[in-house]
Amino acid sequence: MTNLVSLQQTYQSIFDRFALPFPLVPRGTRAARRDRIERGEPDASITHEKRKIVVEETLMPQNTEFEEYGLPRKTHEEADGPSGSVVLGEGDYRYSVTGENWGTLPDGWKFHEATAVAVDQQDRVLVFNRGTSAIVVFDTDGNMIDNWGEGIFKSPHGISIDPDGNVFLVDNGDSTIRKFTPSGELLMTLGEANKTSAPMSGKPFNVPTHVAVDPTSGEFFVSDGYTNAVVHRFSPEGELISSWGESGTDEGQFNIVHNIAIDSQGLLYVADRENHRIQVFNQDGEFQTQFVNMSRTAAIYIDTRHEEDIVYIGEYFAGIGSNHMGTNLGPRVTVMNTKGEVLSRVGIESYGSQHGRFFTPHGISVDSHGDVYVAEVSHSDYGGGWNIDHELRSMQKLVRQR
């Protein structure tokens, strides 16, 4: 009892230091706290992250049970690792990375964090971000050629491009899906801003995440999401056709439906993030197969431009505070074929700003040269909790080596 009282007093002194209310019950897991930030609830989550880091630094050396609550900053910064270009991956899928934030922005502009990225048929790279301009368009050399979307979005999350170049943008802050022309003219809005369906109701939308478009039929599919556990199928005009999925860990069940993509055969690949897998379905929602032995699968892109479809998966770090230095746990990019065979693991080290590392691969796309673009929610997952005063790298280009 003495130890419990002492521990409570220690917590209370820490919270008093930051003028924070002392919690009577835990607020949830580390993943749940991070997701609150991604959903556009920064104040409460960042406050809790500050609290979490202080607890970690104060108690971890003597109380290892608290190591599950936070990921440390020490040994995960640029000064702790190599400089210059680093080559990652294996076999035919090897990439050089510089460790720098990719894309040249005008003076005074920032990404804050890039949440998603898409490459159109002209190899224009569209970065959806939470900074100065929601959409920034670059050429493949990183020169800005266009921008739009200021003042529209509450919490940018997912981006997809249809065969006509139209852009689907998912705002998980107000639970809407918007479709724009390539130049930023609004064509369609699905969902009423800030009016969500009931949690886990299966109805559109409650914190949706991403869109996949069938290039043949024009139908599109929405992964929904953080507070639902379903995939919705829509006609090209935006009429709901069907919804399928539920919460759980079995086949056809989801634990954070975080991303979705479609292959050349019309099969749907769903990033079932907290179940650490990719599930594959036909368009009626019938389970086909799943890819396991993954970290936390957050982003997926399927390159259908070649003889064989290639699947690119962005994965978060799957460890906890006690094994923060562990390898082969993500964050990383995994390259696979549609049989689920791994062609390359791109990145083996833990999270960090060092060259050759990732923070949180949240969005991914590939250009016609095979170069990979990775958007990372670095501030939501790390910067806010570390209480740093600068912008973490959140946009990387992986240049394929041939």
Coordinates of C-alpha atoms in Angstrom, one line a residue:
M1 CA 0.0 0.0 0.0
T2 CA 2.9 2.3 0.8
N3 CA 4.3 1.9 -2.7
L4 CA 0.9 2.6 -4.3
V5 CA 0.5 5.8 -2.2
S6 CA 4.0 6.9 -3.1
L7 CA 3.4 6.2 -6.8
Q8 CA 0.2 8.2 -6.7
Q9 CA 2.0 11.1 -5.0
T10 CA 4.6 11.0 -7.7
Y11 CA 2.0 11.2 -10.4
Q12 CA 0.2 14.0 -8.6
S13 CA 3.4 16.1 -8.4
I14 CA 4.1 15.6 -12.0
F15 CA 0.6 16.6 -13.1
D16 CA 0.7 19.6 -10.7
R17 CA 3.9 20.7 -12.4
F18 CA 2.0 21.0 -15.7
A19 CA -1.2 22.2 -14.1
L20 CA -3.0 19.1 -15.4
P21 CA -5.9 17.3 -13.7
F22 CA -5.0 14.1 -12.0
P23 CA -6.7 11.2 -13.8
L24 CA -8.7 8.8 -11.7
V25 CA -8.7 6.2 -14.5
P26 CA -6.4 5.5 -17.5
R27 CA -7.4 7.2 -20.7
G28 CA -6.5 4.2 -22.9
T29 CA -3.7 2.7 -24.8
R30 CA -0.8 4.5 -26.5
A31 CA -2.4 3.8 -29.9
A32 CA -5.7 5.2 -28.7
R33 CA -4.1 8.4 -27.5
R34 CA -2.2 8.8 -30.8
D35 CA -5.4 8.2 -32.8
R36 CA -7.1 11.1 -30.9
I37 CA -4.4 13.4 -32.3
E38 CA -4.9 12.0 -35.8
R39 CA -8.6 12.6 -35.5
G40 CA -8.1 16.3 -34.9
E41 CA -8.2 16.4 -31.1
P42 CA -4.7 17.9 -30.6
D43 CA -5.1 19.8 -27.3
A44 CA -6.2 16.9 -25.1
S45 CA -3.9 14.4 -26.7
I46 CA -0.8 16.5 -26.7
T47 CA -1.4 17.5 -23.1
H48 CA -1.6 13.8 -22.3
E49 CA 1.5 13.1 -24.3
K50 CA 3.4 15.7 -22.3
R51 CA 2.2 14.0 -19.2
K52 CA 3.2 10.6 -20.6
I53 CA 6.8 11.6 -21.4
V54 CA 7.3 13.2 -18.0
V55 CA 6.1 10.0 -16.3
E56 CA 8.4 8.0 -18.6
E57 CA 11.5 10.0 -17.8
T58 CA 10.7 10.1 -14.1
L59 CA 9.6 6.6 -13.4
M60 CA 11.0 4.3 -16.1
P61 CA 14.4 3.6 -14.6
Q62 CA 12.9 2.2 -11.4
N63 CA 9.4 1.1 -12.6
T64 CA 9.7 -0.9 -15.8
E65 CA 6.0 -1.6 -15.9
F66 CA 5.5 2.0 -17.1
E67 CA 7.6 1.5 -20.2
E68 CA 4.5 0.6 -22.2
Y69 CA 3.2 4.1 -21.9
G70 CA 5.7 6.0 -24.0
L71 CA 8.4 5.9 -26.7
P72 CA 11.6 7.8 -25.8
R73 CA 13.3 10.5 -27.8
K74 CA 16.8 9.6 -26.7
T75 CA 18.8 7.7 -29.4
H76 CA 16.2 8.4 -32.0
E77 CA 17.4 11.7 -33.5
E78 CA 19.6 12.6 -36.4
A79 CA 22.7 13.2 -34.3
D80 CA 22.5 9.5 -33.2
G81 CA 22.8 8.0 -36.7
P82 CA 24.5 8.2 -40.1
S83 CA 24.4 11.3 -42.4
G84 CA 24.2 11.5 -46.2
S85 CA 22.3 9.1 -48.4
V86 CA 21.5 5.6 -47.2
V87 CA 20.4 2.6 -49.2
L88 CA 17.6 0.5 -47.9
G89 CA 15.8 -2.6 -49.0
E90 CA 16.8 -5.8 -50.8
G91 CA 16.8 -7.6 -54.2
D92 CA 15.2 -5.6 -57.0
Y93 CA 13.7 -3.1 -54.5
R94 CA 16.5 -1.1 -53.1
Y95 CA 16.2 2.6 -52.4
S96 CA 18.4 5.5 -51.5
V97 CA 17.1 8.0 -48.9
T98 CA 18.6 11.3 -47.8
G99 CA 16.8 11.6 -44.4
E100 CA 15.6 15.1 -45.4
N101 CA 12.1 16.5 -45.7
W102 CA 11.3 16.1 -49.4
G103 CA 9.7 18.9 -51.5
T104 CA 10.7 22.6 -51.7
L105 CA 8.2 24.9 -50.1
P106 CA 8.1 28.7 -50.3
D107 CA 9.7 30.6 -47.5
G108 CA 7.5 30.6 -44.4
W109 CA 5.5 27.6 -45.5
K110 CA 5.4 24.3 -43.7
F111 CA 3.8 20.8 -43.9
H112 CA 3.4 20.7 -40.1
E113 CA 3.0 17.0 -41.1
A114 CA 2.3 15.3 -44.4
T115 CA -0.6 12.8 -43.9
A116 CA -1.0 11.4 -47.4
V117 CA 0.5 11.4 -50.8
A118 CA -0.6 10.5 -54.3
V119 CA 1.0 10.5 -57.8
D120 CA -1.1 11.2 -60.8
Q121 CA -0.7 10.0 -64.4
Q122 CA 1.5 13.0 -65.2
D123 CA 3.9 12.1 -62.3
R124 CA 2.7 15.1 -60.4
V125 CA 3.1 14.4 -56.6
L126 CA 0.2 15.7 -54.5
V127 CA 0.9 16.0 -50.8
F128 CA -2.1 16.3 -48.4
N129 CA -0.9 17.9 -45.2
R130 CA -1.8 19.9 -42.1
G131 CA 0.3 22.9 -42.8
T132 CA 0.1 26.1 -44.8
S133 CA -1.7 24.8 -47.8
A134 CA -3.6 21.5 -47.6
I135 CA -2.7 20.3 -51.1
V136 CA 0.8 21.0 -52.4
V137 CA 1.7 19.7 -55.9
F138 CA 5.3 19.0 -56.8
D139 CA 7.1 17.6 -59.8
T140 CA 9.3 14.5 -59.1
D141 CA 12.3 16.8 -58.4
G142 CA 10.4 18.4 -55.5
N143 CA 9.6 21.7 -57.2
M144 CA 6.2 23.1 -56.2
I145 CA 4.0 23.6 -59.2
D146 CA 0.6 24.2 -57.7
N147 CA -1.3 24.4 -54.4
W148 CA -4.9 24.7 -53.2
G149 CA -7.2 23.7 -50.4
E150 CA -6.6 26.4 -47.8
G151 CA -9.2 26.7 -45.1
I152 CA -11.3 23.7 -46.2
F153 CA -10.2 20.8 -44.1
K154 CA -10.3 20.2 -40.3
S155 CA -7.9 17.3 -40.2
P156 CA -6.4 16.1 -43.6
H157 CA -6.1 12.3 -43.7
G158 CA -6.3 10.4 -47.0
I159 CA -5.8 11.2 -50.7
S160 CA -6.7 9.2 -53.8
I161 CA -6.7 10.0 -57.5
D162 CA -9.2 8.5 -60.1
P163 CA -8.3 7.7 -63.7
D164 CA -9.5 11.2 -64.8
G165 CA -7.2 12.9 -62.4
N166 CA -9.9 13.9 -59.9
V167 CA -8.9 13.9 -56.3
F168 CA -10.7 12.3 -53.4
L169 CA -9.7 13.8 -50.0
V170 CA -10.7 12.3 -46.7
D171 CA -11.1 14.7 -43.7
N172 CA -11.2 12.6 -40.6
G173 CA -11.7 15.7 -38.4
D174 CA -15.2 16.4 -39.8
S175 CA -15.9 12.9 -41.2
T176 CA -16.4 13.9 -44.8
I177 CA -15.2 12.7 -48.2
R178 CA -14.7 15.4 -50.9
K179 CA -14.0 15.0 -54.6
F180 CA -12.1 17.7 -56.5
T181 CA -11.0 18.4 -60.0
P182 CA -7.2 18.3 -60.5
S183 CA -7.1 22.1 -60.1
G184 CA -9.1 22.1 -56.8
E185 CA -12.7 22.7 -57.9
L186 CA -15.1 20.9 -55.6
L187 CA -17.3 18.3 -57.4
M188 CA -18.8 16.2 -54.6
T189 CA -19.1 16.0 -50.8
L190 CA -20.2 12.9 -48.9
G191 CA -21.1 13.2 -45.3
E192 CA -22.3 16.2 -43.4
A193 CA -19.4 18.0 -41.7
N194 CA -19.1 17.3 -38.0
K195 CA -22.1 15.1 -37.9
T196 CA -20.9 11.5 -37.6
S197 CA -22.9 8.3 -37.6
A198 CA -23.2 6.4 -34.3
P199 CA -19.9 4.7 -33.2
M200 CA -19.6 1.2 -34.6
S201 CA -23.0 1.5 -36.3
G202 CA -21.6 0.5 -39.7
K203 CA -23.2 3.6 -41.3
P204 CA -21.3 6.3 -43.1
F205 CA -19.2 8.0 -41.6
N206 CA -17.4 8.0 -38.3
V207 CA -13.8 9.1 -38.7
P208 CA -13.2 7.7 -42.2
T209 CA -9.6 7.2 -43.5
H210 CA -9.2 6.6 -47.2
V211 CA -10.8 6.0 -50.6
A212 CA -10.0 3.5 -53.4
V213 CA -11.5 3.9 -56.9
D214 CA -12.2 1.1 -59.3
P215 CA -10.8 2.4 -62.6
T216 CA -13.2 0.2 -64.7
S217 CA -16.6 0.9 -63.1
G218 CA -15.9 4.3 -61.4
E219 CA -17.3 2.9 -58.1
F220 CA -15.3 3.8 -55.0
F221 CA -14.8 2.3 -51.6
V222 CA -14.3 4.1 -48.3
S223 CA -12.4 2.7 -45.3
D224 CA -14.3 3.8 -42.2
G225 CA -12.3 3.9 -40.0
Y226 CA -11.3 4.9 -36.5
T227 CA -14.8 4.7 -34.8
N228 CA -16.4 2.4 -37.4
A229 CA -15.1 -0.9 -38.6
V230 CA -16.5 -1.1 -42.1
V231 CA -15.9 -0.6 -45.8
H232 CA -18.5 1.3 -47.8
R233 CA -19.2 0.9 -51.5
F234 CA -20.5 3.8 -53.5
S235 CA -21.6 4.4 -57.1
P236 CA -19.7 6.9 -59.2
E237 CA -22.4 9.4 -58.4
G238 CA -21.9 8.9 -54.6
E239 CA -24.9 6.7 -53.9
L240 CA -24.3 4.1 -51.2
I241 CA -24.4 0.6 -52.6
S242 CA -23.4 -1.5 -49.6
S243 CA -21.3 -1.7 -46.4
W244 CA -19.5 -4.6 -44.8
G245 CA -17.2 -5.4 -41.9
E246 CA -17.4 -5.3 -38.1
S247 CA -15.2 -4.9 -35.1
G248 CA -13.0 -7.8 -34.2
T249 CA -10.0 -9.9 -35.1
D250 CA -11.5 -12.7 -37.3
E251 CA -11.6 -12.7 -41.1
G252 CA -13.8 -9.8 -42.3
Q253 CA -13.4 -8.0 -39.0
F254 CA -11.3 -4.9 -38.4
N255 CA -9.4 -3.1 -35.7
I256 CA -8.9 0.4 -37.3
V257 CA -9.7 0.3 -41.0
H258 CA -6.9 2.6 -41.9
N259 CA -6.3 2.4 -45.7
I260 CA -7.7 0.7 -48.8
A261 CA -6.4 0.0 -52.4
I262 CA -7.6 -1.9 -55.4
D263 CA -5.5 -4.2 -57.7
S264 CA -5.8 -4.8 -61.5
Q265 CA -8.3 -7.7 -60.9
G266 CA -10.6 -5.5 -58.9
L267 CA -9.8 -7.0 -55.5
L268 CA -9.7 -4.8 -52.5
Y269 CA -6.8 -4.7 -50.0
V270 CA -7.6 -3.3 -46.6
A271 CA -5.0 -2.1 -44.1
D272 CA -6.3 -3.6 -40.9
R273 CA -3.9 -1.6 -38.8
E274 CA -4.2 -2.7 -35.2
N275 CA -4.7 -6.3 -36.3
H276 CA -1.3 -6.1 -38.1
R277 CA -2.4 -7.4 -41.4
I278 CA -3.7 -6.7 -44.9
Q279 CA -7.1 -8.4 -45.7
V280 CA -8.1 -9.0 -49.3
F281 CA -11.8 -9.0 -50.4
N282 CA -13.8 -9.0 -53.6
Q283 CA -16.0 -6.0 -54.2
D284 CA -19.0 -7.7 -52.5
G285 CA -17.0 -7.9 -49.3
E286 CA -16.2 -11.6 -49.5
F287 CA -13.0 -12.5 -47.8
Q288 CA -10.3 -13.9 -50.1
T289 CA -7.0 -14.0 -48.1
Q290 CA -4.9 -12.1 -45.7
F291 CA -1.2 -11.1 -45.4
V292 CA 0.2 -11.4 -41.9
N293 CA 3.6 -11.3 -40.2
M294 CA 3.3 -7.5 -40.5
S295 CA 3.8 -4.6 -38.2
R296 CA 1.0 -2.0 -37.8
T297 CA -0.2 -1.7 -41.4
A298 CA -1.2 1.9 -42.0
A299 CA -0.7 2.7 -45.7
I300 CA -1.1 0.8 -48.9
Y301 CA -0.6 1.5 -52.6
I302 CA -0.8 -1.0 -55.5
D303 CA 1.1 -0.3 -58.6
T304 CA -0.9 -1.7 -61.5
R305 CA 1.1 -0.3 -64.4
H306 CA 3.3 -3.3 -65.0
E307 CA 2.9 -7.0 -65.9
E308 CA 2.7 -7.9 -62.2
D309 CA 0.9 -5.8 -59.6
I310 CA 3.2 -4.7 -56.8
V311 CA 1.9 -3.9 -53.3
Y312 CA 3.6 -1.2 -51.2
I313 CA 2.7 -1.2 -47.5
G314 CA 3.7 1.5 -44.9
E315 CA 3.9 0.1 -41.4
Y316 CA 4.2 1.8 -38.0
F317 CA 6.5 0.8 -35.2
A318 CA 4.9 -2.1 -33.3
G319 CA 7.1 -2.0 -30.2
I320 CA 6.7 -0.3 -26.8
G321 CA 8.9 1.7 -24.5
S322 CA 10.9 -1.2 -23.2
N323 CA 12.0 -2.4 -26.7
H324 CA 12.1 1.0 -28.4
M325 CA 15.5 0.0 -29.9
G326 CA 14.2 -3.2 -31.4
T327 CA 14.7 -4.0 -35.1
N328 CA 12.4 -5.4 -37.7
L329 CA 9.3 -4.1 -35.9
G330 CA 8.7 -1.1 -38.2
P331 CA 8.4 1.7 -39.0
R332 CA 9.2 0.5 -42.5
V333 CA 7.9 0.0 -46.1
T334 CA 7.2 -3.6 -47.2
V335 CA 7.1 -4.4 -50.9
M336 CA 5.0 -7.5 -51.8
N337 CA 3.4 -9.2 -54.7
T338 CA -0.4 -10.0 -54.7
K339 CA 0.4 -13.5 -53.6
G340 CA 1.6 -12.1 -50.3
E341 CA 5.2 -12.9 -51.0
V342 CA 7.6 -10.3 -49.5
L343 CA 10.0 -8.8 -52.1
S344 CA 11.7 -6.3 -49.9
R345 CA 11.6 -4.9 -46.3
V346 CA 12.7 -1.3 -46.7
G347 CA 14.0 -0.3 -43.3
I348 CA 14.9 -2.5 -40.3
E349 CA 15.8 0.0 -37.7
S350 CA 13.5 1.6 -35.1
Y351 CA 11.8 4.9 -35.4
G352 CA 13.7 8.2 -35.6
S353 CA 14.9 11.2 -37.6
Q354 CA 18.2 9.5 -38.6
H355 CA 18.9 8.9 -42.2
G356 CA 17.4 5.5 -43.2
R357 CA 14.7 5.6 -40.6
F358 CA 11.0 6.4 -40.6
F359 CA 8.6 7.8 -38.0
T360 CA 5.1 6.8 -39.1
P361 CA 4.5 5.8 -42.7
H362 CA 0.9 7.0 -43.0
G363 CA 0.5 7.5 -46.7
I364 CA 2.4 6.0 -49.7
S365 CA 2.5 6.3 -53.5
V366 CA 4.9 5.4 -56.4
D367 CA 5.8 7.3 -59.6
S368 CA 6.4 5.9 -63.1
H369 CA 10.1 5.5 -62.3
G370 CA 9.4 3.3 -59.4
D371 CA 10.4 5.9 -56.8
V372 CA 8.4 5.8 -53.6
Y373 CA 6.9 8.7 -51.7
V374 CA 6.1 8.3 -48.0
A375 CA 4.1 10.7 -45.9
E376 CA 4.4 10.4 -42.1
V377 CA 2.3 11.8 -39.3
S378 CA 5.5 12.5 -37.3
H379 CA 4.1 15.3 -35.2
S380 CA 1.0 13.4 -34.1
D381 CA 2.9 10.3 -33.1
Y382 CA 6.2 11.8 -31.8
G383 CA 6.7 15.6 -32.1
G384 CA 3.7 16.5 -29.9
G385 CA 4.6 14.1 -27.2
W386 CA 8.3 15.1 -27.3
N387 CA 7.3 18.8 -27.0
I388 CA 9.8 19.9 -29.6
D389 CA 9.9 23.3 -31.1
H390 CA 10.7 22.4 -34.7
E391 CA 9.0 20.4 -37.5
L392 CA 9.9 16.8 -37.7
R393 CA 10.5 15.3 -41.2
S394 CA 7.2 14.0 -42.5
M395 CA 7.8 13.6 -46.3
Q396 CA 10.4 11.3 -47.7
K397 CA 11.3 10.2 -51.3
L398 CA 12.8 6.7 -51.7
V399 CA 14.8 6.6 -55.0
R400 CA 14.9 3.2 -56.5
Q401 CA 18.3 1.8 -57.3
R402 CA 18.6 -0.2 -60.5

